[in-house]
PDB file of C-alpha atoms in Angstrom:
ATOM      1  CA  ASP A 231     -17.699   0.684   9.965  1.00  0.00           C
ATOM      2  CA  ALA A 232     -19.970  -0.260  12.809  1.00  0.00           C
ATOM      3  CA  LYS A 233     -21.516   2.733  14.521  1.00  0.00           C
ATOM      4  CA  THR A 234     -21.605   1.029  17.899  1.00  0.00           C
ATOM      5  CA  THR A 235     -18.922  -0.127  20.300  1.00  0.00           C
ATOM      6  CA  GLN A 236     -19.330  -2.943  22.788  1.00  0.00           C
ATOM      7  CA  PRO A 237     -16.982  -4.844  25.090  1.00  0.00           C
ATOM      8  CA  ASN A 238     -15.612  -7.947  23.417  1.00  0.00           C
ATOM      9  CA  SER A 239     -16.665 -10.268  26.188  1.00  0.00           C
ATOM     10  CA  MET A 240     -18.429 -10.391  29.541  1.00  0.00           C
ATOM     11  CA  GLU A 241     -19.050 -13.009  32.174  1.00  0.00           C
ATOM     12  CA  SER A 242     -21.960 -13.496  34.449  1.00  0.00           C
ATOM     13  CA  ASN A 243     -23.069 -15.971  37.055  1.00  0.00           C
ATOM     14  CA  GLU A 244     -26.264 -17.867  36.555  1.00  0.00           C
ATOM     15  CA  GLU A 245     -29.348 -16.310  38.145  1.00  0.00           C
ATOM     16  CA  GLU A 246     -27.675 -12.904  38.408  1.00  0.00           C
ATOM     17  CA  PRO A 247     -28.539  -9.788  36.400  1.00  0.00           C
ATOM     18  CA  VAL A 248     -26.378  -8.845  33.435  1.00  0.00           C
ATOM     19  CA  HIS A 249     -25.880  -5.360  32.065  1.00  0.00           C
ATOM     20  CA  LEU A 250     -24.491  -5.267  28.537  1.00  0.00           C
ATOM     21  CA  PRO A 251     -23.342  -1.778  27.509  1.00  0.00           C
ATOM     22  CA  CYS A 252     -23.272  -0.232  24.069  1.00  0.00           C
ATOM     23  CA  ASN A 253     -21.906   3.119  22.972  1.00  0.00           C
ATOM     24  CA  HIS A 254     -23.296   4.866  19.929  1.00  0.00           C
ATOM     25  CA  SER A 255     -22.079   8.424  20.139  1.00  0.00           C
ATOM     26  CA  THR A 256     -22.808   9.209  16.472  1.00  0.00           C
ATOM     27  CA  ILE A 257     -26.434   8.106  16.598  1.00  0.00           C
ATOM     28  CA  SER A 258     -28.805  10.157  14.482  1.00  0.00           C
ATOM     29  CA  GLY A 259     -32.319  11.205  15.378  1.00  0.00           C
ATOM     30  CA  THR A 260     -33.979   8.535  13.226  1.00  0.00           C
ATOM     31  CA  ASP A 261     -31.799   5.627  14.351  1.00  0.00           C
ATOM     32  CA  TYR A 262     -33.456   2.940  16.436  1.00  0.00           C
ATOM     33  CA  ILE A 263     -31.293   0.965  18.858  1.00  0.00           C
ATOM     34  CA  HIS A 264     -31.664  -2.741  18.262  1.00  0.00           C
ATOM     35  CA  TRP A 265     -30.258  -5.688  20.146  1.00  0.00           C
ATOM     36  CA  TYR A 266     -29.858  -9.158  18.757  1.00  0.00           C
ATOM     37  CA  ARG A 267     -28.171 -12.241  20.064  1.00  0.00           C
ATOM     38  CA  GLN A 268     -26.646 -15.145  18.230  1.00  0.00           C
ATOM     39  CA  LEU A 269     -26.070 -18.679  19.391  1.00  0.00           C
ATOM     40  CA  PRO A 270     -23.448 -20.807  17.613  1.00  0.00           C
ATOM     41  CA  SER A 271     -24.495 -21.934  14.156  1.00  0.00           C
ATOM     42  CA  GLN A 272     -27.770 -20.025  14.294  1.00  0.00           C
ATOM     43  CA  GLY A 273     -29.040 -16.823  12.815  1.00  0.00           C
ATOM     44  CA  PRO A 274     -29.304 -13.804  15.124  1.00  0.00           C
ATOM     45  CA  GLU A 275     -32.386 -13.613  17.303  1.00  0.00           C
ATOM     46  CA  TYR A 276     -34.219 -10.345  17.898  1.00  0.00           C
ATOM     47  CA  VAL A 277     -34.092  -9.294  21.542  1.00  0.00           C
ATOM     48  CA  ILE A 278     -35.414  -5.768  21.859  1.00  0.00           C
ATOM     49  CA  HIS A 279     -35.343  -2.329  20.297  1.00  0.00           C
ATOM     50  CA  GLY A 280     -36.105   1.236  21.262  1.00  0.00           C
ATOM     51  CA  LEU A 281     -35.812   4.853  20.233  1.00  0.00           C
ATOM     52  CA  THR A 282     -35.740   7.096  23.297  1.00  0.00           C
ATOM     53  CA  SER A 283     -37.676   5.555  26.142  1.00  0.00           C
ATOM     54  CA  ASN A 284     -36.658   2.501  28.121  1.00  0.00           C
ATOM     55  CA  VAL A 285     -38.294  -0.684  26.872  1.00  0.00           C
ATOM     56  CA  ASN A 286     -39.214  -3.947  28.522  1.00  0.00           C
ATOM     57  CA  ASN A 287     -40.242  -7.267  27.051  1.00  0.00           C
ATOM     58  CA  ARG A 288     -40.266 -10.873  28.157  1.00  0.00           C
ATOM     59  CA  MET A 289     -36.638 -11.358  27.205  1.00  0.00           C
ATOM     60  CA  ALA A 290     -34.917  -8.245  28.483  1.00  0.00           C
ATOM     61  CA  SER A 291     -34.999  -4.558  29.260  1.00  0.00           C
ATOM     62  CA  LEU A 292     -33.365  -1.790  27.298  1.00  0.00           C
ATOM     63  CA  ALA A 293     -32.174   1.314  29.092  1.00  0.00           C
ATOM     64  CA  ILE A 294     -31.388   4.230  26.804  1.00  0.00           C
ATOM     65  CA  ALA A 295     -29.356   7.200  27.988  1.00  0.00           C
ATOM     66  CA  GLU A 296     -31.046  10.558  27.877  1.00  0.00           C
ATOM     67  CA  ASP A 297     -28.662  11.811  25.182  1.00  0.00           C
ATOM     68  CA  ARG A 298     -29.095   8.458  23.328  1.00  0.00           C
ATOM     69  CA  LYS A 299     -25.360   8.080  22.977  1.00  0.00           C
ATOM     70  CA  SER A 300     -25.341   4.857  24.917  1.00  0.00           C
ATOM     71  CA  SER A 301     -27.670   2.085  25.921  1.00  0.00           C
ATOM     72  CA  THR A 302     -27.670  -0.975  28.151  1.00  0.00           C
ATOM     73  CA  LEU A 303     -29.312  -4.318  27.597  1.00  0.00           C
ATOM     74  CA  ILE A 304     -30.401  -5.820  30.873  1.00  0.00           C
ATOM     75  CA  LEU A 305     -30.980  -9.517  31.381  1.00  0.00           C
ATOM     76  CA  HIS A 306     -32.663  -9.718  34.752  1.00  0.00           C
ATOM     77  CA  ARG A 307     -31.648 -13.272  35.626  1.00  0.00           C
ATOM     78  CA  ALA A 308     -29.038 -14.848  33.419  1.00  0.00           C
ATOM     79  CA  THR A 309     -29.459 -18.477  32.513  1.00  0.00           C
ATOM     80  CA  LEU A 310     -27.059 -20.807  30.758  1.00  0.00           C
ATOM     81  CA  ARG A 311     -29.182 -20.435  27.630  1.00  0.00           C
ATOM     82  CA  ASP A 312     -28.398 -16.715  27.563  1.00  0.00           C
ATOM     83  CA  ALA A 313     -24.768 -17.445  26.674  1.00  0.00           C
ATOM     84  CA  ALA A 314     -24.422 -15.940  23.211  1.00  0.00           C
ATOM     85  CA  VAL A 315     -22.927 -13.096  21.225  1.00  0.00           C
ATOM     86  CA  TYR A 316     -25.003  -9.954  21.745  1.00  0.00           C
ATOM     87  CA  TYR A 317     -25.075  -7.348  19.015  1.00  0.00           C
ATOM     88  CA  CYS A 318     -26.132  -3.748  19.455  1.00  0.00           C
ATOM     89  CA  ILE A 319     -26.876  -2.099  16.111  1.00  0.00           C
ATOM     90  CA  LEU A 320     -28.442   1.105  14.925  1.00  0.00           C
ATOM     91  CA  VAL A 321     -31.268   0.624  12.439  1.00  0.00           C
ATOM     92  CA  PRO A 322     -32.274   3.741  10.560  1.00  0.00           C
ATOM     93  CA  TYR A 323     -36.026   4.184  10.238  1.00  0.00           C
ATOM     94  CA  TYR A 324     -35.870   5.597   6.737  1.00  0.00           C
ATOM     95  CA  GLY A 325     -32.739   3.939   5.471  1.00  0.00           C
ATOM     96  CA  GLN A 326     -31.648   0.404   4.967  1.00  0.00           C
ATOM     97  CA  ASN A 327     -28.037   0.395   5.916  1.00  0.00           C
ATOM     98  CA  PHE A 328     -26.828  -0.995   9.172  1.00  0.00           C
ATOM     99  CA  VAL A 329     -23.623  -2.749  10.089  1.00  0.00           C
ATOM    100  CA  PHE A 330     -22.867  -5.439  12.623  1.00  0.00           C
ATOM    101  CA  GLY A 331     -19.919  -4.898  14.909  1.00  0.00           C
ATOM    102  CA  PRO A 332     -18.147  -7.774  16.658  1.00  0.00           C
ATOM    103  CA  GLY A 333     -20.669  -7.812  19.506  1.00  0.00           C
ATOM    104  CA  THR A 334     -20.186  -8.942  23.108  1.00  0.00           C
ATOM    105  CA  ARG A 335     -19.643 -12.604  23.842  1.00  0.00           C
ATOM    106  CA  LEU A 336     -21.508 -13.329  27.057  1.00  0.00           C
ATOM    107  CA  SER A 337     -20.470 -16.335  29.103  1.00  0.00           C
ATOM    108  CA  VAL A 338     -22.764 -17.529  31.873  1.00  0.00           C
ATOM    109  CA  LEU A 339     -21.171 -19.510  34.642  1.00  0.00           C
ATOM    110  CA  PRO A 340     -23.183 -22.118  36.554  1.00  0.00           C
TER     111      PRO A 340
ATOM    112  CA  GLY B  96     -41.827 -19.436  16.163  1.00  0.00           C
ATOM    113  CA  ALA B  97     -39.611 -18.352  13.325  1.00  0.00           C
ATOM    114  CA  VAL B  98     -40.878 -15.500  11.230  1.00  0.00           C
ATOM    115  CA  VAL B  99     -38.111 -15.794   8.646  1.00  0.00           C
ATOM    116  CA  SER B 100     -37.232 -19.183   7.281  1.00  0.00           C
ATOM    117  CA  GLN B 101     -34.163 -20.175   5.322  1.00  0.00           C
ATOM    118  CA  HIS B 102     -33.689 -23.283   3.242  1.00  0.00           C
ATOM    119  CA  PRO B 103     -31.625 -25.395   3.054  1.00  0.00           C
ATOM    120  CA  SER B 104     -29.997 -25.265   6.464  1.00  0.00           C
ATOM    121  CA  ARG B 105     -27.017 -27.216   5.188  1.00  0.00           C
ATOM    122  CA  VAL B 106     -25.822 -27.933   1.690  1.00  0.00           C
ATOM    123  CA  ILE B 107     -22.744 -29.559   0.243  1.00  0.00           C
ATOM    124  CA  CYS B 108     -21.962 -28.984  -3.397  1.00  0.00           C
ATOM    125  CA  LYS B 109     -19.180 -29.741  -5.801  1.00  0.00           C
ATOM    126  CA  SER B 110     -16.796 -27.068  -6.940  1.00  0.00           C
ATOM    127  CA  GLY B 111     -18.061 -25.372 -10.086  1.00  0.00           C
ATOM    128  CA  THR B 112     -21.740 -25.985  -9.462  1.00  0.00           C
ATOM    129  CA  SER B 113     -24.371 -23.471  -8.376  1.00  0.00           C
ATOM    130  CA  VAL B 114     -26.380 -23.478  -5.180  1.00  0.00           C
ATOM    131  CA  LYS B 115     -29.599 -21.647  -4.381  1.00  0.00           C
ATOM    132  CA  ILE B 116     -30.596 -20.569  -0.883  1.00  0.00           C
ATOM    133  CA  GLU B 117     -34.130 -19.397  -0.172  1.00  0.00           C
ATOM    134  CA  CYS B 118     -35.268 -16.876   2.402  1.00  0.00           C
ATOM    135  CA  ARG B 119     -38.947 -16.512   3.210  1.00  0.00           C
ATOM    136  CA  SER B 120     -40.793 -14.144   5.479  1.00  0.00           C
ATOM    137  CA  LEU B 121     -43.554 -16.270   6.971  1.00  0.00           C
ATOM    138  CA  ASP B 122     -46.161 -13.904   8.354  1.00  0.00           C
ATOM    139  CA  PHE B 123     -45.340 -10.519   6.928  1.00  0.00           C
ATOM    140  CA  GLN B 124     -44.442  -8.930   3.647  1.00  0.00           C
ATOM    141  CA  ALA B 125     -40.896  -7.755   3.276  1.00  0.00           C
ATOM    142  CA  THR B 126     -39.988  -5.273   0.603  1.00  0.00           C
ATOM    143  CA  THR B 127     -36.431  -5.415   1.824  1.00  0.00           C
ATOM    144  CA  MET B 128     -34.342  -8.441   2.702  1.00  0.00           C
ATOM    145  CA  PHE B 129     -30.659  -8.675   3.471  1.00  0.00           C
ATOM    146  CA  TRP B 130     -28.028 -11.319   2.823  1.00  0.00           C
ATOM    147  CA  TYR B 131     -25.003 -11.847   5.038  1.00  0.00           C
ATOM    148  CA  ARG B 132     -22.145 -14.252   5.251  1.00  0.00           C
ATOM    149  CA  GLN B 133     -20.351 -15.132   8.421  1.00  0.00           C
ATOM    150  CA  PHE B 134     -17.029 -16.857   8.954  1.00  0.00           C
ATOM    151  CA  PRO B 135     -16.309 -18.729  12.194  1.00  0.00           C
ATOM    152  CA  LYS B 136     -15.801 -16.488  15.232  1.00  0.00           C
ATOM    153  CA  GLN B 137     -16.517 -13.393  13.148  1.00  0.00           C
ATOM    154  CA  SER B 138     -19.419 -11.011  12.915  1.00  0.00           C
ATOM    155  CA  LEU B 139     -21.986 -10.917  10.144  1.00  0.00           C
ATOM    156  CA  MET B 140     -20.847  -9.243   6.945  1.00  0.00           C
ATOM    157  CA  LEU B 141     -23.544  -7.657   4.822  1.00  0.00           C
ATOM    158  CA  MET B 142     -23.327  -8.868   1.240  1.00  0.00           C
ATOM    159  CA  ALA B 143     -26.314  -7.234  -0.376  1.00  0.00           C
ATOM    160  CA  THR B 144     -29.681  -5.642   0.138  1.00  0.00           C
ATOM    161  CA  SER B 145     -32.489  -7.282  -1.770  1.00  0.00           C
ATOM    162  CA  ASN B 146     -35.375  -5.083  -2.882  1.00  0.00           C
ATOM    163  CA  GLU B 147     -38.627  -6.570  -4.115  1.00  0.00           C
ATOM    164  CA  GLY B 148     -39.146  -5.927  -7.775  1.00  0.00           C
ATOM    165  CA  SER B 149     -35.801  -4.274  -8.392  1.00  0.00           C
ATOM    166  CA  LYS B 150     -32.130  -5.073  -8.520  1.00  0.00           C
ATOM    167  CA  ALA B 151     -30.220  -5.882  -5.397  1.00  0.00           C
ATOM    168  CA  THR B 152     -27.712  -3.450  -3.973  1.00  0.00           C
ATOM    169  CA  TYR B 153     -24.367  -5.106  -3.383  1.00  0.00           C
ATOM    170  CA  GLU B 154     -21.758  -4.106  -0.848  1.00  0.00           C
ATOM    171  CA  GLN B 155     -18.305  -3.167  -2.019  1.00  0.00           C
ATOM    172  CA  GLY B 156     -16.212  -6.182  -2.842  1.00  0.00           C
ATOM    173  CA  VAL B 157     -19.139  -8.553  -3.357  1.00  0.00           C
ATOM    174  CA  GLU B 158     -19.346  -9.928  -6.890  1.00  0.00           C
ATOM    175  CA  LYS B 159     -22.881  -9.502  -8.159  1.00  0.00           C
ATOM    176  CA  ASP B 160     -22.369 -12.005 -10.977  1.00  0.00           C
ATOM    177  CA  LYS B 161     -21.271 -14.631  -8.516  1.00  0.00           C
ATOM    178  CA  PHE B 162     -23.895 -14.040  -5.843  1.00  0.00           C
ATOM    179  CA  LEU B 163     -27.152 -13.669  -7.719  1.00  0.00           C
ATOM    180  CA  ILE B 164     -30.029 -12.292  -5.704  1.00  0.00           C
ATOM    181  CA  ASN B 165     -33.642 -12.413  -6.765  1.00  0.00           C
ATOM    182  CA  HIS B 166     -36.491 -10.897  -4.765  1.00  0.00           C
ATOM    183  CA  ALA B 167     -39.428 -11.782  -6.961  1.00  0.00           C
ATOM    184  CA  SER B 168     -42.150 -11.593  -4.328  1.00  0.00           C
ATOM    185  CA  LEU B 169     -42.799  -9.838  -1.046  1.00  0.00           C
ATOM    186  CA  THR B 170     -42.098 -13.005   0.901  1.00  0.00           C
ATOM    187  CA  LEU B 171     -39.233 -14.624  -0.955  1.00  0.00           C
ATOM    188  CA  SER B 172     -35.652 -13.726  -1.750  1.00  0.00           C
ATOM    189  CA  THR B 173     -33.118 -16.149  -3.159  1.00  0.00           C
ATOM    190  CA  LEU B 174     -29.343 -16.147  -3.177  1.00  0.00           C
ATOM    191  CA  THR B 175     -27.628 -18.233  -5.820  1.00  0.00           C
ATOM    192  CA  VAL B 176     -23.929 -18.876  -5.446  1.00  0.00           C
ATOM    193  CA  THR B 177     -22.756 -19.520  -8.986  1.00  0.00           C
ATOM    194  CA  SER B 178     -19.716 -21.568  -9.921  1.00  0.00           C
ATOM    195  CA  ALA B 179     -19.031 -22.211  -6.279  1.00  0.00           C
ATOM    196  CA  HIS B 180     -15.487 -22.681  -5.035  1.00  0.00           C
ATOM    197  CA  PRO B 181     -14.195 -23.943  -1.681  1.00  0.00           C
ATOM    198  CA  GLU B 182     -13.528 -20.370  -0.546  1.00  0.00           C
ATOM    199  CA  ASP B 183     -17.274 -19.711  -0.839  1.00  0.00           C
ATOM    200  CA  SER B 184     -17.861 -22.168   1.979  1.00  0.00           C
ATOM    201  CA  SER B 185     -19.433 -20.156   4.750  1.00  0.00           C
ATOM    202  CA  PHE B 186     -22.528 -19.575   6.868  1.00  0.00           C
ATOM    203  CA  TYR B 187     -25.033 -17.519   4.884  1.00  0.00           C
ATOM    204  CA  ILE B 188     -27.793 -15.682   6.729  1.00  0.00           C
ATOM    205  CA  CYS B 189     -30.742 -13.725   5.437  1.00  0.00           C
ATOM    206  CA  SER B 190     -32.930 -11.226   7.213  1.00  0.00           C
ATOM    207  CA  ALA B 191     -36.137  -9.428   6.417  1.00  0.00           C
ATOM    208  CA  ARG B 192     -37.299  -6.031   7.528  1.00  0.00           C
ATOM    209  CA  ARG B 193     -40.795  -5.723   8.961  1.00  0.00           C
ATOM    210  CA  GLU B 194     -42.034  -2.167   9.022  1.00  0.00           C
ATOM    211  CA  GLY B 195     -44.021  -1.036  12.015  1.00  0.00           C
ATOM    212  CA  SER B 196     -45.286   2.020  13.817  1.00  0.00           C
ATOM    213  CA  SER B 197     -42.533   1.705  16.427  1.00  0.00           C
ATOM    214  CA  GLY B 198     -39.772   1.400  13.912  1.00  0.00           C
ATOM    215  CA  ASN B 199     -38.575  -1.426  11.756  1.00  0.00           C
ATOM    216  CA  THR B 200     -37.756  -4.826  13.168  1.00  0.00           C
ATOM    217  CA  ILE B 201     -35.258  -7.061  11.451  1.00  0.00           C
ATOM    218  CA  TYR B 202     -35.832 -10.798  11.679  1.00  0.00           C
ATOM    219  CA  PHE B 203     -33.162 -13.282  10.727  1.00  0.00           C
ATOM    220  CA  GLY B 204     -33.346 -16.691   9.187  1.00  0.00           C
ATOM    221  CA  GLU B 205     -31.768 -19.736  10.751  1.00  0.00           C
ATOM    222  CA  GLY B 206     -28.791 -19.563   8.439  1.00  0.00           C
ATOM    223  CA  SER B 207     -27.468 -21.895   5.761  1.00  0.00           C
ATOM    224  CA  TRP B 208     -24.167 -23.708   5.943  1.00  0.00           C
ATOM    225  CA  LEU B 209     -22.583 -24.040   2.528  1.00  0.00           C
ATOM    226  CA  THR B 210     -19.693 -26.417   2.044  1.00  0.00           C
ATOM    227  CA  VAL B 211     -18.051 -26.544  -1.357  1.00  0.00           C
ATOM    228  CA  VAL B 212     -15.920 -29.605  -1.968  1.00  0.00           C
TER     229      VAL B 212
END
């Protein structure tokens, strides 16, 4: 079973910020929080990952709760190309096993 | 640019034949690669974990004799669908794990559409 829960779908208007939540209440100390997104008929694309501190890169920001039981992927200005399924997964540092949940289908309205 | 490449991107084969899909890590060595299949509108389902130089670890319900995985080098893993049937038609995706000081990053290939006719 997936160790993360996400809303099935979200909508955003173009040029507006989007906050995609993820709950991972059973996270362990060595689990990294990873976000990927998948466009139709393509493999998932790496977006961002973090352990405890908030992270920023050119694609997005990742805000991690202090207790690490939840996180939020932030797209600062949504574009039509950001419409995709976003997956939040926990990747163990020492292990190999991680499971994809159903993800959040983000629609961006022009 | 892509750091994990999959080939072929699309393949059509006849029922009963075998098909090989390649997954290459382009600019890093990957001791561990993963194979998934994905049906339309569904999430990725892990099929097996491919370990360089040793046998793959298959998920429950995945037939190891049907889905042969070979990880002969640190940059190449192959998935061979043997005696393919129409129900094997699916989108197959590989990924490779790149180890780093800030945790491991998983990079995915572009995916391979398999159609068995």
